[in-house]
GROMACS .gro file of C-alpha atoms in nm:
model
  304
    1UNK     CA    1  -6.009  -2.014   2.875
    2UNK     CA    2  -6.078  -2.105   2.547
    3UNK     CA    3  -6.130  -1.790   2.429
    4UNK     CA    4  -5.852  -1.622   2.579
    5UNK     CA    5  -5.625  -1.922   2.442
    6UNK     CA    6  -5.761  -1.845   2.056
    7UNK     CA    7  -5.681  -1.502   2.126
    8UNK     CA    8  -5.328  -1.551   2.200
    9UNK     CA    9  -5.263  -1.750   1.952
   10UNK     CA   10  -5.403  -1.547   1.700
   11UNK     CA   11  -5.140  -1.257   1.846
   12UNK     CA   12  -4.848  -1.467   1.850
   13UNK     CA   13  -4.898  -1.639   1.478
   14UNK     CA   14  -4.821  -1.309   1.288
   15UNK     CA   15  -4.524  -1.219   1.509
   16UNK     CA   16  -4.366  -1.574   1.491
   17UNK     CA   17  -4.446  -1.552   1.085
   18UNK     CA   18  -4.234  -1.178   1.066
   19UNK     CA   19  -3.972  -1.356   1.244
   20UNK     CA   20  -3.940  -1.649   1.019
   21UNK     CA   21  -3.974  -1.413   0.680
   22UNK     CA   22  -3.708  -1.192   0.839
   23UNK     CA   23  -3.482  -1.472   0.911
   24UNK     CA   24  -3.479  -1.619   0.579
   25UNK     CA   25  -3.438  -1.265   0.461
   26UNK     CA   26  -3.053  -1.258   0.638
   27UNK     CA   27  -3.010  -1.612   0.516
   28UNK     CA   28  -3.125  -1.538   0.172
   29UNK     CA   29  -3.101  -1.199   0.090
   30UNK     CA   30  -3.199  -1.059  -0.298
   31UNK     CA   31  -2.831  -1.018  -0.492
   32UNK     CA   32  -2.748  -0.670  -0.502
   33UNK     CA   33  -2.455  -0.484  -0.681
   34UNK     CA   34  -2.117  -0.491  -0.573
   35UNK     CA   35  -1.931  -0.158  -0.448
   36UNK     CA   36  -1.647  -0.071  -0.301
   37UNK     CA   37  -1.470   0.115  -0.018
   38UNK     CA   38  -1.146   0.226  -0.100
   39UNK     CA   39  -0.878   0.345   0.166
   40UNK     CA   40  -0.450   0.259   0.179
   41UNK     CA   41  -0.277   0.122   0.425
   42UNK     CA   42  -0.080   0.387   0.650
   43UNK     CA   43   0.295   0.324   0.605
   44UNK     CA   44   0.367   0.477   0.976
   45UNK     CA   45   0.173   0.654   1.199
   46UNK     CA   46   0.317   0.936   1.116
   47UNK     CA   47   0.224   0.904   0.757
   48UNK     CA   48   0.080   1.218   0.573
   49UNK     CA   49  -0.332   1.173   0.556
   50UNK     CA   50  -0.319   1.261   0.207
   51UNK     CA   51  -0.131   0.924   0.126
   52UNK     CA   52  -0.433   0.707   0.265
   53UNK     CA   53  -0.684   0.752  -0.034
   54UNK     CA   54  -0.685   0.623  -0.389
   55UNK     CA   55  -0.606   0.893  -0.647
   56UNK     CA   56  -0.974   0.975  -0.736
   57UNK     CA   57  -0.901   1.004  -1.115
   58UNK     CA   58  -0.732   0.638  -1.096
   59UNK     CA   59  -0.807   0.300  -1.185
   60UNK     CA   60  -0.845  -0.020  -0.963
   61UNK     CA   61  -0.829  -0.393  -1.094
   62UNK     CA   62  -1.033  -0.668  -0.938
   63UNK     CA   63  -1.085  -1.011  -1.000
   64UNK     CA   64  -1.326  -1.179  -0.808
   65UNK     CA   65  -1.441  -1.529  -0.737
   66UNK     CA   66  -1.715  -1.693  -0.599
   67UNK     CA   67  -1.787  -2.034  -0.391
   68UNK     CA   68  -2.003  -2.254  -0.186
   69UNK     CA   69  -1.957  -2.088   0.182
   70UNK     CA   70  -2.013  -2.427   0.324
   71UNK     CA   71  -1.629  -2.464   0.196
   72UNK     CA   72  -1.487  -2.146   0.195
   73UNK     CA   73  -1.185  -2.042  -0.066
   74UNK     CA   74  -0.944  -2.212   0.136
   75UNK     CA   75  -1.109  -2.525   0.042
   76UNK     CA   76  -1.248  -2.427  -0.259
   77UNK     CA   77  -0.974  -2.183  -0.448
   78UNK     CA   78  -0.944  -2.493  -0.676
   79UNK     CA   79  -1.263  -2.492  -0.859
   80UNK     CA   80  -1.395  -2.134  -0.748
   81UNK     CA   81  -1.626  -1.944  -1.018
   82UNK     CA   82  -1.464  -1.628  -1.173
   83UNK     CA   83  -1.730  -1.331  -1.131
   84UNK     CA   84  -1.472  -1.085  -1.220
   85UNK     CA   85  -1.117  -1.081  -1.409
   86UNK     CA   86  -0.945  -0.768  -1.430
   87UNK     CA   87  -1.283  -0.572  -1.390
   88UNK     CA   88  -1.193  -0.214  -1.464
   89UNK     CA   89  -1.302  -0.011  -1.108
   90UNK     CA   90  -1.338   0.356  -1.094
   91UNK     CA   91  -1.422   0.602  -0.849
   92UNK     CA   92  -1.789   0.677  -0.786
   93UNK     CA   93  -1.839   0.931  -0.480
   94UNK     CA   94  -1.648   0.991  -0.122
   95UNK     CA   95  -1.500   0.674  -0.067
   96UNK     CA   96  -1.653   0.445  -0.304
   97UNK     CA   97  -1.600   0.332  -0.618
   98UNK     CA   98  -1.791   0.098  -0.850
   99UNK     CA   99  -1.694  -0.181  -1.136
  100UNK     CA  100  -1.752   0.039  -1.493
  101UNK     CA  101  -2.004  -0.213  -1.592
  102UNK     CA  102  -2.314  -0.321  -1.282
  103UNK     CA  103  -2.168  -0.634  -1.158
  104UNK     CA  104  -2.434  -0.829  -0.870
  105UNK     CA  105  -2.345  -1.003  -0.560
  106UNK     CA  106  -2.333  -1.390  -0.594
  107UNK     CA  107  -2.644  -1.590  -0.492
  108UNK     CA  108  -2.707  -1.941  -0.426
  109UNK     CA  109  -2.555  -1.966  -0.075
  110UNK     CA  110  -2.169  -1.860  -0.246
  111UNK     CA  111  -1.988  -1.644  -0.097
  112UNK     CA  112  -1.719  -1.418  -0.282
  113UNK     CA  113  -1.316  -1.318  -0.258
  114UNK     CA  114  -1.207  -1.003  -0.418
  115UNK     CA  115  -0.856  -0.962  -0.548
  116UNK     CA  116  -0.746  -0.608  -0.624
  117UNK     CA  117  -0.453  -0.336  -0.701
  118UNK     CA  118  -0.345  -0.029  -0.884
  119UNK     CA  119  -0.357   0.086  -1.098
  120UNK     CA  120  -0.494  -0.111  -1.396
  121UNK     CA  121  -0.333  -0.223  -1.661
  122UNK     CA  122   0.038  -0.297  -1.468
  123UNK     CA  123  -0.056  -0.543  -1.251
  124UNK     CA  124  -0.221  -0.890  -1.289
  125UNK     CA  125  -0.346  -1.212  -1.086
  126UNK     CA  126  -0.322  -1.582  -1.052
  127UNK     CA  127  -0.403  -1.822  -0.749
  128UNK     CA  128  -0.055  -1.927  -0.692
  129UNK     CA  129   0.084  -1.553  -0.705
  130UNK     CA  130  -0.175  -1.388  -0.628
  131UNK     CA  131  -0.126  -0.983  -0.719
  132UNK     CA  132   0.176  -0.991  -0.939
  133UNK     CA  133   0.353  -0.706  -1.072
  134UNK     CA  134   0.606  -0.803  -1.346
  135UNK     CA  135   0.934  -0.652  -1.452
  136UNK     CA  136   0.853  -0.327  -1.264
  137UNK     CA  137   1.150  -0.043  -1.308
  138UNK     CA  138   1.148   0.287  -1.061
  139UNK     CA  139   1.192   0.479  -1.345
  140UNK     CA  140   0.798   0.428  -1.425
  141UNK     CA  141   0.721   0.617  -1.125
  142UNK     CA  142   0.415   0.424  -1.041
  143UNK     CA  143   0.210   0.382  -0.699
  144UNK     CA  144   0.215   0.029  -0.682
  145UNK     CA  145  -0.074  -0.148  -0.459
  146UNK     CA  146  -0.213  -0.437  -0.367
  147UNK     CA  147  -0.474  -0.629  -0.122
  148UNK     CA  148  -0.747  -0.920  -0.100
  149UNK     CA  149  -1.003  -0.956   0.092
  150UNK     CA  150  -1.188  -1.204   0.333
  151UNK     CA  151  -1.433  -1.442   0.273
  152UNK     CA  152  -1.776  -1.210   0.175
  153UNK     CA  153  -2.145  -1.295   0.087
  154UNK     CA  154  -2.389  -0.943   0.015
  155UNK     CA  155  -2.563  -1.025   0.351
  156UNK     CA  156  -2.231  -0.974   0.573
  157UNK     CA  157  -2.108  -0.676   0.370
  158UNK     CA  158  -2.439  -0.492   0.315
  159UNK     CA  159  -2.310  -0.493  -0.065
  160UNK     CA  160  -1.972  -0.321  -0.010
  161UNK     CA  161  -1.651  -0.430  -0.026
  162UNK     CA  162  -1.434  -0.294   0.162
  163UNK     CA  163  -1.033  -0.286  -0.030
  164UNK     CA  164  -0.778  -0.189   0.230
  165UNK     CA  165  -0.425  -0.142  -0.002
  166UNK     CA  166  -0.114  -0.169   0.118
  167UNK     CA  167   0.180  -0.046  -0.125
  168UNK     CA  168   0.385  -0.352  -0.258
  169UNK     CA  169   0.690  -0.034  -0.272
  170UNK     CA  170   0.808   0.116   0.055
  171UNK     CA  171   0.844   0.472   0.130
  172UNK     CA  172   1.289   0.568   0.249
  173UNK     CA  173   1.329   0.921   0.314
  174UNK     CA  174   1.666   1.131   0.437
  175UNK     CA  175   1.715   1.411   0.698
  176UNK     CA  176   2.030   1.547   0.766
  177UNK     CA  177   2.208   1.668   1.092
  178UNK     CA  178   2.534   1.862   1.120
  179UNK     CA  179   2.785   1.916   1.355
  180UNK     CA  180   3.002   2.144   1.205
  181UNK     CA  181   3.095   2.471   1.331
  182UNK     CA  182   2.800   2.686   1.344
  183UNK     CA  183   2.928   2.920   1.129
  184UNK     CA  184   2.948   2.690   0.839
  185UNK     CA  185   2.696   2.687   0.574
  186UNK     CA  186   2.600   2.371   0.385
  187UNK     CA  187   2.405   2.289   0.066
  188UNK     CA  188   2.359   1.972  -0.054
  189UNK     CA  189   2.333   1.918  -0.430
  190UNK     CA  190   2.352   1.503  -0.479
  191UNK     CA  191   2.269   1.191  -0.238
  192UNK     CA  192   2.322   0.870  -0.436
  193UNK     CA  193   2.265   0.507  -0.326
  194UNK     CA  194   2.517   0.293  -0.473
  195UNK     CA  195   2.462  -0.071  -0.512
  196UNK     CA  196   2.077  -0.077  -0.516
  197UNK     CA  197   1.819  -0.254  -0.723
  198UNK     CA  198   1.620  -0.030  -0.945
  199UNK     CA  199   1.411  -0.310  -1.114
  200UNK     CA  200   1.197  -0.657  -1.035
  201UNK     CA  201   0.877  -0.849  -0.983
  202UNK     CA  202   0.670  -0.855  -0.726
  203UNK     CA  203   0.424  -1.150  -0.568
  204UNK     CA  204   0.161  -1.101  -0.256
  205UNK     CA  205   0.168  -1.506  -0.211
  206UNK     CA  206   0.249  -1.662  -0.020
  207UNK     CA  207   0.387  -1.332   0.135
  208UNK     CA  208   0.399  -1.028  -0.034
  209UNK     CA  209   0.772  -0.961  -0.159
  210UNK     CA  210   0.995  -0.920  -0.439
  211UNK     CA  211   1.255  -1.071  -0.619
  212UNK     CA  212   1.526  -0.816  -0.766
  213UNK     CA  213   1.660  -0.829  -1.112
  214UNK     CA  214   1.911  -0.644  -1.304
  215UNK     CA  215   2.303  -0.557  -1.205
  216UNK     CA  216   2.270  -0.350  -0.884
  217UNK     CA  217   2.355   0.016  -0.957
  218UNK     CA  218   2.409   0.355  -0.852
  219UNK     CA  219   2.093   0.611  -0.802
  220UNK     CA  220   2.023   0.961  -0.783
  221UNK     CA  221   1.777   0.950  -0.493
  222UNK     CA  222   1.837   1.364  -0.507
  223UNK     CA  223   1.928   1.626  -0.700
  224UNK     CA  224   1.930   1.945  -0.683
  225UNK     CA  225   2.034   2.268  -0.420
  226UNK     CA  226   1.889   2.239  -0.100
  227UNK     CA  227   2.016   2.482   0.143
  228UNK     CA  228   2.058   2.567   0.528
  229UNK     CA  229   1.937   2.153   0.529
  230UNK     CA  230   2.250   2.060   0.865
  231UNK     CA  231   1.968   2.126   1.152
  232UNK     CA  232   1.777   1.764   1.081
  233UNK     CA  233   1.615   1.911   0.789
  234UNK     CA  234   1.459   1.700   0.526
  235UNK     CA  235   1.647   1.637   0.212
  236UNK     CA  236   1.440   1.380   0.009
  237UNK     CA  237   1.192   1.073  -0.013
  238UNK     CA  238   1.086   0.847  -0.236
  239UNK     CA  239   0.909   0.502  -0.296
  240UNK     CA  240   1.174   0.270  -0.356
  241UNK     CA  241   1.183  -0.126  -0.433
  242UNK     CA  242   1.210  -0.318  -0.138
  243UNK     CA  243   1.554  -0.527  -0.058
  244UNK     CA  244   1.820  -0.646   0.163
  245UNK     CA  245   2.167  -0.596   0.134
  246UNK     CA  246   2.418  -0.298   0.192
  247UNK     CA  247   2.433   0.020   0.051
  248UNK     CA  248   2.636   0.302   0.001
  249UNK     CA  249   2.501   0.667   0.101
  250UNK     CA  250   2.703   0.902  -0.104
  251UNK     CA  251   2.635   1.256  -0.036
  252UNK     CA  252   2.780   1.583  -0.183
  253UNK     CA  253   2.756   1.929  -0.023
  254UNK     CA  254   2.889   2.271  -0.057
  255UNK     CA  255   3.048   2.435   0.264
  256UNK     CA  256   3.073   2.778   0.287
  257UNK     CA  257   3.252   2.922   0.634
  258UNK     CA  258   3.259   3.266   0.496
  259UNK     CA  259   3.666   3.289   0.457
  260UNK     CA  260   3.623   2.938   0.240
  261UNK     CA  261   3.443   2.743   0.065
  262UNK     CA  262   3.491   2.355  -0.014
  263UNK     CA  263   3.286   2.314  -0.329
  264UNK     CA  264   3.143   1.935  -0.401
  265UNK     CA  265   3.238   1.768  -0.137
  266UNK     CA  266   3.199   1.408  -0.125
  267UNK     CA  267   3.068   1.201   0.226
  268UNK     CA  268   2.987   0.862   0.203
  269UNK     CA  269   2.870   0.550   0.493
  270UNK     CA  270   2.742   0.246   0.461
  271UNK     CA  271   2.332   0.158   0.539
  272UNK     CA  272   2.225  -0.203   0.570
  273UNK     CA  273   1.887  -0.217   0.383
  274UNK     CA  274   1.611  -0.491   0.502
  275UNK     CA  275   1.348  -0.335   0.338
  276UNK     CA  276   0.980  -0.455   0.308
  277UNK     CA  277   0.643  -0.388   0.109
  278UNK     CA  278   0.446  -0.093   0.304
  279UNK     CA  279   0.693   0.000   0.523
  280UNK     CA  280   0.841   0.376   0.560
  281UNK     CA  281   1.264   0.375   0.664
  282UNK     CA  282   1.373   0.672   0.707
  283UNK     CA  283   1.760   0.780   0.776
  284UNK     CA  284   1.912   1.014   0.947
  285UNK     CA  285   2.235   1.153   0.817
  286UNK     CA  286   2.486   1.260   1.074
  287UNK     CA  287   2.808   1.469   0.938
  288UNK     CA  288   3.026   1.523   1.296
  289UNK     CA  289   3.286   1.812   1.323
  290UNK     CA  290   3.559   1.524   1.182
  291UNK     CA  291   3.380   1.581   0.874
  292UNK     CA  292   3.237   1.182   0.900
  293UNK     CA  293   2.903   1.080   0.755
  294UNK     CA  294   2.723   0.836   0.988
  295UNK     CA  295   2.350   0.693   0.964
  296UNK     CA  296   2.101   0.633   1.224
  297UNK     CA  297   1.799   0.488   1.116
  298UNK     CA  298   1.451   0.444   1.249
  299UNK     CA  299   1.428   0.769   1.431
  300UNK     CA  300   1.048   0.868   1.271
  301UNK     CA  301   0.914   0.941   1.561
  302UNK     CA  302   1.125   1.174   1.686
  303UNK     CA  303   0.973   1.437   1.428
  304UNK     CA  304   0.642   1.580   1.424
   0.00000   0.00000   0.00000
């Protein structure tokens, strides 16, 4: 008995040892570098694929912080450690992308928050406003994102970060559906939205949203010559600022019936705007034999 009882202790000693290296491996792991895995936020799920990845010859931002994970950055936003502040992020291969200059992992039992968006240099950060971007106009025609992530440590993660954007701008597009004698043909050279907001500043805390500025005024959303578009046929879309309030949908056409023609002519209705960050509206434009311009809205999925 004896012998058999050296025996299997001698068997079970190494085993338990393995065990208790590998769990203060998970507990403990060495500090490796920090990555990232880039993707954006669908707007719909009918959302073309090509708008879910980063612009590959872009820029990200990220400030990040770290803390004692006993606390968590709840508790511990107050007196957190910045690791990175407006770290300059660029892509690397596939999916990832990695901070210009080898940042590592935080050690010492802290975990780590990342803060990012896009693209560098127009936005910023602070722990009240989180992402911010200031005084933002449409006519800089940028793709504005944003997101944050949970609570990490390099154990969890495996040394990647995943950054999930959303867009702090929303995507409102325009078909158009006639009812006009099927003889006519139409072309439609403007669409303006009167009474919008083309400027203001933008927070993701507590919620992401925006806060307008500037006299509301009237904007081109199109123009151009866009013809045989009566048969629910796509005029236009763009990322706009999000708001509430009403608008005015002017839109100006040609009609051509073969014996006449009505050059420039003007329809206009009414849309109620209650736009939000990383949403996509898009509008239907109905003109009816009484030569009336109506609106229907949220009809995406009735579209392929």
């Amino acid at each position: 008995m004896t012998g058999r009882l050296a025996y299997l202790i001698a068997a079970v000693l190494p085993l338990a040892t393995a065990l208790s290296c590998s769990r203060s491996f998970r507990e403990e792991p060495e500090r490796g570098c920090i990555q990232f895995n880039v993707a954006v936020a669908a707007t719909t799920k009918a959302h073309d694929a090509g708008a879910l990845t980063h612009p590959e010859d872009g820029v990200i931002g990220v400030w990040a912080y770290s803390f004692p994970s006993s606390e968590g950055w709840r508790d511990a936003s107050g007196t957190a450690s910045p690791e990175m502040e407006d770290e300059k992020v660029v892509h690397f291969d596939g999916h990832i992308w990695r901070p210009e200059e080898e940042r590592l992992w935080a050690g010492g039992g802290r975990s780590m928050k990342f803060f990012a968006y896009s693209p560098h240099g127009r936005g910023g950060y602070d722990k009240d406003a989180g992402i911010r971007f200031d005084a933002y106009s449409l006519s800089e025609g940028e793709d504005l994102m944003f997101c944050e992530t949970a609570d990490l440590d390099y154990g969890s993660s495996l040394g990647t970060v995943k950054l999930a954007f959303t867009r702090a701008l929303c995507r409102v597009e325009f078909r158009l559906l006639s009812s006009l004698r099927s003889d006519t043909e139409l072309t439609v050279r403007k669409l303006t939205l009167c009474g919008m907001h083309t400027s203001g500043d933008f927070r993701s805390l507590p919620l992401p949203g925006w806060t307008v500025s500037g006299p509301a005024e009237d904007f081109l959303f199109f123009d151009g010559e866009l013809a045989d578009a009566g048969n629910a046929g796509h005029i236009c879309g763009a990322y706009m600022i999000p708001q509430s309030g009403t608008l005015r949908v002017e839109l100006t056409c040609d009609l051509d019936t073969g014996g006449s023609s009505l050059d420039g002519q003007l329809f206009g209705a009414e849309l109620q705007a209650d736009w939000e960050p990383g949403r996509q509206y898009l509008y239907l434009l109905k003109l009816g034999r009484d030569m009336k311009l109506t609106i229907e809205k949220d009809i995406y999925d009735n579209y392929e």
